[in-house]
GROMACS .gro file of C-alpha atoms in nm:
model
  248
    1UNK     CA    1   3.308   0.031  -2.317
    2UNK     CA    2   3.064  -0.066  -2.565
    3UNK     CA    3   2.723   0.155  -2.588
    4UNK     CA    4   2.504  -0.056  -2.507
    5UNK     CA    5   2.687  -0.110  -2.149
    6UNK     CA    6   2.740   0.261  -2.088
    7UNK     CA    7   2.370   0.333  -2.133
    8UNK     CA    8   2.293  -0.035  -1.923
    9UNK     CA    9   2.520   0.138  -1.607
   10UNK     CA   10   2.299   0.465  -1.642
   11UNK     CA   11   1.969   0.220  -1.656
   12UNK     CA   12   2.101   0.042  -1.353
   13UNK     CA   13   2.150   0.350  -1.147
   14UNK     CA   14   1.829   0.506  -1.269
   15UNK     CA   15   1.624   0.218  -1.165
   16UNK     CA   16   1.800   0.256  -0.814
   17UNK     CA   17   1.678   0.616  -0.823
   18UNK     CA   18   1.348   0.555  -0.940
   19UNK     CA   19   1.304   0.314  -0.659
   20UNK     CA   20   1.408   0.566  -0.340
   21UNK     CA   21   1.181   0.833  -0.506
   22UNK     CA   22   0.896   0.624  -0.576
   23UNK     CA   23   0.867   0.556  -0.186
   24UNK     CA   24   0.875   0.919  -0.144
   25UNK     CA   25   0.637   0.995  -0.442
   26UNK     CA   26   0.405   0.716  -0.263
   27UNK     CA   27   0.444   0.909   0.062
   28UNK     CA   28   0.341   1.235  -0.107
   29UNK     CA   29   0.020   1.095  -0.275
   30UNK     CA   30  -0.081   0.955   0.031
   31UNK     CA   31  -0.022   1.276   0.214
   32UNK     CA   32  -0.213   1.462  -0.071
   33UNK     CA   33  -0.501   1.183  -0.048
   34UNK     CA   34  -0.512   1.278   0.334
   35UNK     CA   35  -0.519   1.694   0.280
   36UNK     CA   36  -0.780   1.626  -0.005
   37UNK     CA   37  -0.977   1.431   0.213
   38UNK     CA   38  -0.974   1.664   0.498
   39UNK     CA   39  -1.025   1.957   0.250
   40UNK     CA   40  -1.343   1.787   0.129
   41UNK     CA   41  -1.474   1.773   0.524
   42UNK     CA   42  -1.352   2.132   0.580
   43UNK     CA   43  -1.573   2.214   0.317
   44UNK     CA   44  -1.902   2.019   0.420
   45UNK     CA   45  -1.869   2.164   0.777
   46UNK     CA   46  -1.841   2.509   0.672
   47UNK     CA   47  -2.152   2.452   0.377
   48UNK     CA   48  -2.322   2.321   0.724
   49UNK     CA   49  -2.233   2.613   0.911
   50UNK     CA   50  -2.331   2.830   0.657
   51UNK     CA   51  -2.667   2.716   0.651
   52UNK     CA   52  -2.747   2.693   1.023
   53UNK     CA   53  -2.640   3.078   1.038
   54UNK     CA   54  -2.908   3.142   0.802
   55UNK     CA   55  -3.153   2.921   0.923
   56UNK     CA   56  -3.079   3.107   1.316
   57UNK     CA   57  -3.148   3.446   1.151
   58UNK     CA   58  -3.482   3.361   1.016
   59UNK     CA   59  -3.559   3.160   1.336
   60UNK     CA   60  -3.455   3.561   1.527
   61UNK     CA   61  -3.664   3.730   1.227
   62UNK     CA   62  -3.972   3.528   1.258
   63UNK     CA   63  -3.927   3.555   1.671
   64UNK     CA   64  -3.960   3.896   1.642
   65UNK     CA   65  -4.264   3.894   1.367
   66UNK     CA   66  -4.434   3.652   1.652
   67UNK     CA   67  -4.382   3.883   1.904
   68UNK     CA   68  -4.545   4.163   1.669
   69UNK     CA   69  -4.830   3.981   1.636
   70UNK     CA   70  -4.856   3.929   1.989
   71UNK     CA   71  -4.846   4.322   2.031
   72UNK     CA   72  -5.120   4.352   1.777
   73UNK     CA   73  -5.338   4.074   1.921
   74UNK     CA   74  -5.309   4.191   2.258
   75UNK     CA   75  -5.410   4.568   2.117
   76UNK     CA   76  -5.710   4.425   1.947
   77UNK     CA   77  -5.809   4.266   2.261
   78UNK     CA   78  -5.784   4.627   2.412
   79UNK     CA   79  -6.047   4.768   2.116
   80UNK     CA   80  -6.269   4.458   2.150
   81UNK     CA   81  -6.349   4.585   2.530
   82UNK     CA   82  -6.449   4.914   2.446
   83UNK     CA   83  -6.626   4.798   2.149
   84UNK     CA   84  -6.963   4.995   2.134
   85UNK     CA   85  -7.144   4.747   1.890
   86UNK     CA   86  -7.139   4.404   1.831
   87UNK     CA   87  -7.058   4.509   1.459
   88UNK     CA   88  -6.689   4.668   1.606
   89UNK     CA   89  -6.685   4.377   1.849
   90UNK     CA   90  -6.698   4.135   1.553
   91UNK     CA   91  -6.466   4.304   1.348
   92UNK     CA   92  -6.208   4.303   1.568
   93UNK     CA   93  -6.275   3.922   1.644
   94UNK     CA   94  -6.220   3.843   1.296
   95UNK     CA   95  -5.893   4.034   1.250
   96UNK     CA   96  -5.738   3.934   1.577
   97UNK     CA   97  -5.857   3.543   1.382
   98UNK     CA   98  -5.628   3.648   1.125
   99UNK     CA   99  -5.360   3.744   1.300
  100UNK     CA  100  -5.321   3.391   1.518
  101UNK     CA  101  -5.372   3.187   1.165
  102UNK     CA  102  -5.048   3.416   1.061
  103UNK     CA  103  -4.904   3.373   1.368
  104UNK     CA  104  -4.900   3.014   1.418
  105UNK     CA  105  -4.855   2.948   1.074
  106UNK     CA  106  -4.449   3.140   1.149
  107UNK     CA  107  -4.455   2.979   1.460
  108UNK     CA  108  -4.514   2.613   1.285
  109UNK     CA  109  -4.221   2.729   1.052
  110UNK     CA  110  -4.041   2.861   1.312
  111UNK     CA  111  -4.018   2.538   1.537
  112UNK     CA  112  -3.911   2.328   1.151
  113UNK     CA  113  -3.611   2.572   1.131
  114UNK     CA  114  -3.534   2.509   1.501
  115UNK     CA  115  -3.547   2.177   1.445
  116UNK     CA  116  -3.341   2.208   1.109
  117UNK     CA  117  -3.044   2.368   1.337
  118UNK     CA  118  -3.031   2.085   1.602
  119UNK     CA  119  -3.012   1.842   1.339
  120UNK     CA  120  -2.706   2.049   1.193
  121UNK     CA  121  -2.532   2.044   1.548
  122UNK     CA  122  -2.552   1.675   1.557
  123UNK     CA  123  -2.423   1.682   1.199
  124UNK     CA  124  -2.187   1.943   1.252
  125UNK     CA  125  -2.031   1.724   1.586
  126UNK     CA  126  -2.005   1.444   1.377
  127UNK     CA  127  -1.788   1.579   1.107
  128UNK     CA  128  -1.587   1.730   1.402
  129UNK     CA  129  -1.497   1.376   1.500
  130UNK     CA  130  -1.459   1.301   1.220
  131UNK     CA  131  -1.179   1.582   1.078
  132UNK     CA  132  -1.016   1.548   1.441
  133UNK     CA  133  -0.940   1.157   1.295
  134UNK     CA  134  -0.805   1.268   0.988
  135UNK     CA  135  -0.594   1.565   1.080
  136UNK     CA  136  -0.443   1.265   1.304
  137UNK     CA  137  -0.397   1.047   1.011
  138UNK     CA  138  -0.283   1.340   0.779
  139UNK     CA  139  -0.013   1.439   1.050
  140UNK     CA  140   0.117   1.065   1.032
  141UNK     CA  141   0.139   1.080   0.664
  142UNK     CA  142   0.389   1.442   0.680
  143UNK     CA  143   0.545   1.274   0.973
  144UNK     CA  144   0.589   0.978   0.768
  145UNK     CA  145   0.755   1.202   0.446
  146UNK     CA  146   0.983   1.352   0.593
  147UNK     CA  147   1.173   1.061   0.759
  148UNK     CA  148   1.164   0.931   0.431
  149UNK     CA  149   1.309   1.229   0.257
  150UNK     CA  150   1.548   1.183   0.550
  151UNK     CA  151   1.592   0.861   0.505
  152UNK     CA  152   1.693   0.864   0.120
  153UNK     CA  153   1.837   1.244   0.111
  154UNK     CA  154   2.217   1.105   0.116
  155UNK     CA  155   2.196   0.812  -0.093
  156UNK     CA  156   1.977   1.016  -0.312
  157UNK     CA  157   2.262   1.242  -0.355
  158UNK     CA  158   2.533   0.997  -0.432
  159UNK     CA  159   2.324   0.785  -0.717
  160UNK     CA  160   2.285   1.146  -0.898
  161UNK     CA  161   2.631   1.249  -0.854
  162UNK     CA  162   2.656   0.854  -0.973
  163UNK     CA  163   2.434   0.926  -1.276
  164UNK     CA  164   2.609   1.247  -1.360
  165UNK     CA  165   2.944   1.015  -1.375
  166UNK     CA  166   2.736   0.732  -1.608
  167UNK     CA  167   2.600   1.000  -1.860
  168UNK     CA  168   3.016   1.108  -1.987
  169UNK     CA  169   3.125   0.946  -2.267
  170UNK     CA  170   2.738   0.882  -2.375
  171UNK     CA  171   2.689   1.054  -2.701
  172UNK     CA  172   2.366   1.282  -2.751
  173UNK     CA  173   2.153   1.141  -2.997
  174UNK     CA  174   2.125   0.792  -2.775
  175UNK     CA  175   2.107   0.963  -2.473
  176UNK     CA  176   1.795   1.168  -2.592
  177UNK     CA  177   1.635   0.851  -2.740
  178UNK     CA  178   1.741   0.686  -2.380
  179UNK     CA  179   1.577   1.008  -2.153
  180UNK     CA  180   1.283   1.012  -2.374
  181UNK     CA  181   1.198   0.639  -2.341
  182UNK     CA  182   1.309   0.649  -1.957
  183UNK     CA  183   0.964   0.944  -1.995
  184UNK     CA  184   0.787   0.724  -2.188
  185UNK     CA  185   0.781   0.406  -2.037
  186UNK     CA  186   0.759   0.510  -1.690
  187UNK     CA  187   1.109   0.454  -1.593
  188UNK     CA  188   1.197   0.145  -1.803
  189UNK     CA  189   1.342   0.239  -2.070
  190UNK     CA  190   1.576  -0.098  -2.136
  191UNK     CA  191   1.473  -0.485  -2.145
  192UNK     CA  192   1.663  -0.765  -2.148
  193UNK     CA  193   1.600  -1.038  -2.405
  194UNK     CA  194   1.461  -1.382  -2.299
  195UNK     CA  195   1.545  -1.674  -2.411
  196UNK     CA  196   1.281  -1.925  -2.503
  197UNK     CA  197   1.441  -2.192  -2.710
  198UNK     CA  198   1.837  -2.170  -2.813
  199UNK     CA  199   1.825  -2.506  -3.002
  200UNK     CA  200   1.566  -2.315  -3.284
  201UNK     CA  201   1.730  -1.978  -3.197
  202UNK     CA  202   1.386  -1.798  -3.051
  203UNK     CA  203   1.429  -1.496  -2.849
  204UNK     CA  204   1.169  -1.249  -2.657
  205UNK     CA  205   1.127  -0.886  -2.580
  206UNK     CA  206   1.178  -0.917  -2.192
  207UNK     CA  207   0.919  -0.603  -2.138
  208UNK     CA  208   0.633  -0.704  -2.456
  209UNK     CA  209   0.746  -1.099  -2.457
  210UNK     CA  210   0.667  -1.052  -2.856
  211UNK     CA  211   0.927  -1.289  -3.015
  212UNK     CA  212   1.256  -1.119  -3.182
  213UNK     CA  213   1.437  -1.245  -3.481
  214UNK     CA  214   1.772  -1.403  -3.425
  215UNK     CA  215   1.928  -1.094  -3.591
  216UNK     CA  216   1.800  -0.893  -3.347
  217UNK     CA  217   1.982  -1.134  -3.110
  218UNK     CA  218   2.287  -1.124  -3.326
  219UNK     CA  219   2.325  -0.740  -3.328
  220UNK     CA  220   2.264  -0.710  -2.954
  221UNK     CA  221   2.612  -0.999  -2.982
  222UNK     CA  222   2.809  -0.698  -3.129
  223UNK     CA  223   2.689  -0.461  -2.914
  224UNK     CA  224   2.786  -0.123  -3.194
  225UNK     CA  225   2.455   0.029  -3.228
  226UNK     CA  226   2.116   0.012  -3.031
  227UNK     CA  227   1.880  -0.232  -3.062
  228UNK     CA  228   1.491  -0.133  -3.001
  229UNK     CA  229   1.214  -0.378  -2.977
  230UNK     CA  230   1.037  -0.386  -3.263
  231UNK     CA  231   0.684  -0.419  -3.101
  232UNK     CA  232   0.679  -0.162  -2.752
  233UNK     CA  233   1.022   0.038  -2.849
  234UNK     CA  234   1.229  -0.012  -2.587
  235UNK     CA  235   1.609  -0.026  -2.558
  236UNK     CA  236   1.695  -0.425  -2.603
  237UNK     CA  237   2.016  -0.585  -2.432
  238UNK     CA  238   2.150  -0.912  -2.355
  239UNK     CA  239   2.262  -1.036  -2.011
  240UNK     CA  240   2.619  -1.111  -1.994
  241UNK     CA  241   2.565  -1.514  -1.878
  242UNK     CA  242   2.324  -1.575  -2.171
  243UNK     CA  243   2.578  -1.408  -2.457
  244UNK     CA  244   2.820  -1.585  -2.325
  245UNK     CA  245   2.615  -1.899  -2.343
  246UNK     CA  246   2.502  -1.860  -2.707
  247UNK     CA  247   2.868  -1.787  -2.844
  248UNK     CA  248   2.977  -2.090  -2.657
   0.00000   0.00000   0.00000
């Protein structure tokens, strides 16, 4: 069997191969998409979470600085009854002044945090609705990879005990350039030529459509060495109905 065929029969089972584990690899992005997606709300409900624990403990802190000024006030109120003068009386007036400007002042504050946290609640419930949806959505998508795996696992097996059978007889230094472009080219290593006009002898790269020479054409005829496309690289062959066509 001529090269060119052996390394066609490995192309053909490749692209059988590529196919079955490109549905998978489409199932795993998608999957990956989901988790990333979820990860991302995770993230923004804990960031939330974080913030209304520290908003509640200045809400408690500033609660408790009220209530000290409450204490104070009420203890000033005490002194201003058994003020002697109207000098102490006024004095006392004046500082208990201060202390209700301070107070309500933390208590203004106080009520913004408050109000801060509720908002985060209603935030907080929202992105629980929302992460409930997606872990549904990401639990479809492993659901939906592993009956593919399932699906594929035996005829997976048997096109790469298949390919292990195709690469004998292959000898290295084509193989390599083969596996490199099969890398390089995202799986398509090989193109068939196209004919565009036999009468003037005018050929295509099936994979660039730049034009090839007719010796390209002529070489791929005799099938003894590879053939590359000049232009994009890859591996050039000729279908067996259109070879048989030209030498007729």
């Amino acid at each position: 069997m001529p090269l060119i065929e052996k390394l066609l029969a490995l192309y053909r089972v490749d692209q059988q191969l590529r196919g079955l584990t490109g549905r998978i690899t489409s199932a795993e992005r998608y999957l990956r998409a989901q988790q990333s997606k979820l990860s991302e709300l995770l993230a923004s409900k804990d960031e939330l979470l974080s913030r209304q624990r520290q908003l509640k403990a200045t809400v408690a802190n500033n609660e408790a600085e009220i209530k000290g000024y409450d204490e104070r006030v009420t203890h000033l109120r005490d002194q201003m009854n058994l003020a002697k003068t109207s000098k102490e009386y006024n004095a006392f007036l004046t500082e208990v002044s201060t202390f209700k400007a301070d107070r309500g002042a933390i208590e203004e504050k106080t009520l913004e945090d408050m109000s801060r946290i509720e908002s985060i609640e209603a935030e907080v419930a929202s992105l629980d609705e929302l992460i409930g949806d997606r872990e549904k959505v990401k639990a479809v998508a492993e659901a939906d990879l592993t009956q593919r795996q399932a699906d594929a696992a035996e005829r997976l097996a048997e096109l790469r005990a298949e390919r292990t059978e195709k690469l004998r007889g292959i000898p290295a230094t084509p193989l390599a350039e083969y596996e490199h472009l099969l890398e390089d080219t995202d799986g398509e290593p090989m193109a068939t030529i196209v004919e565009e006009n036999r009468r003037r002898m005018e050929y295509s790269c099936g994979a660039c459509y730049m034009a090839l020479t007719a010796e390209t054409c002529n070489a791929l005829m005799v099938g003894e060495k590879l053939v590359c496309c000049h232009n994009c690289g890859v591996i050039l062959y000729i279908e067996n109905e259109l070879a048989d066509a030209i030498r007729k």
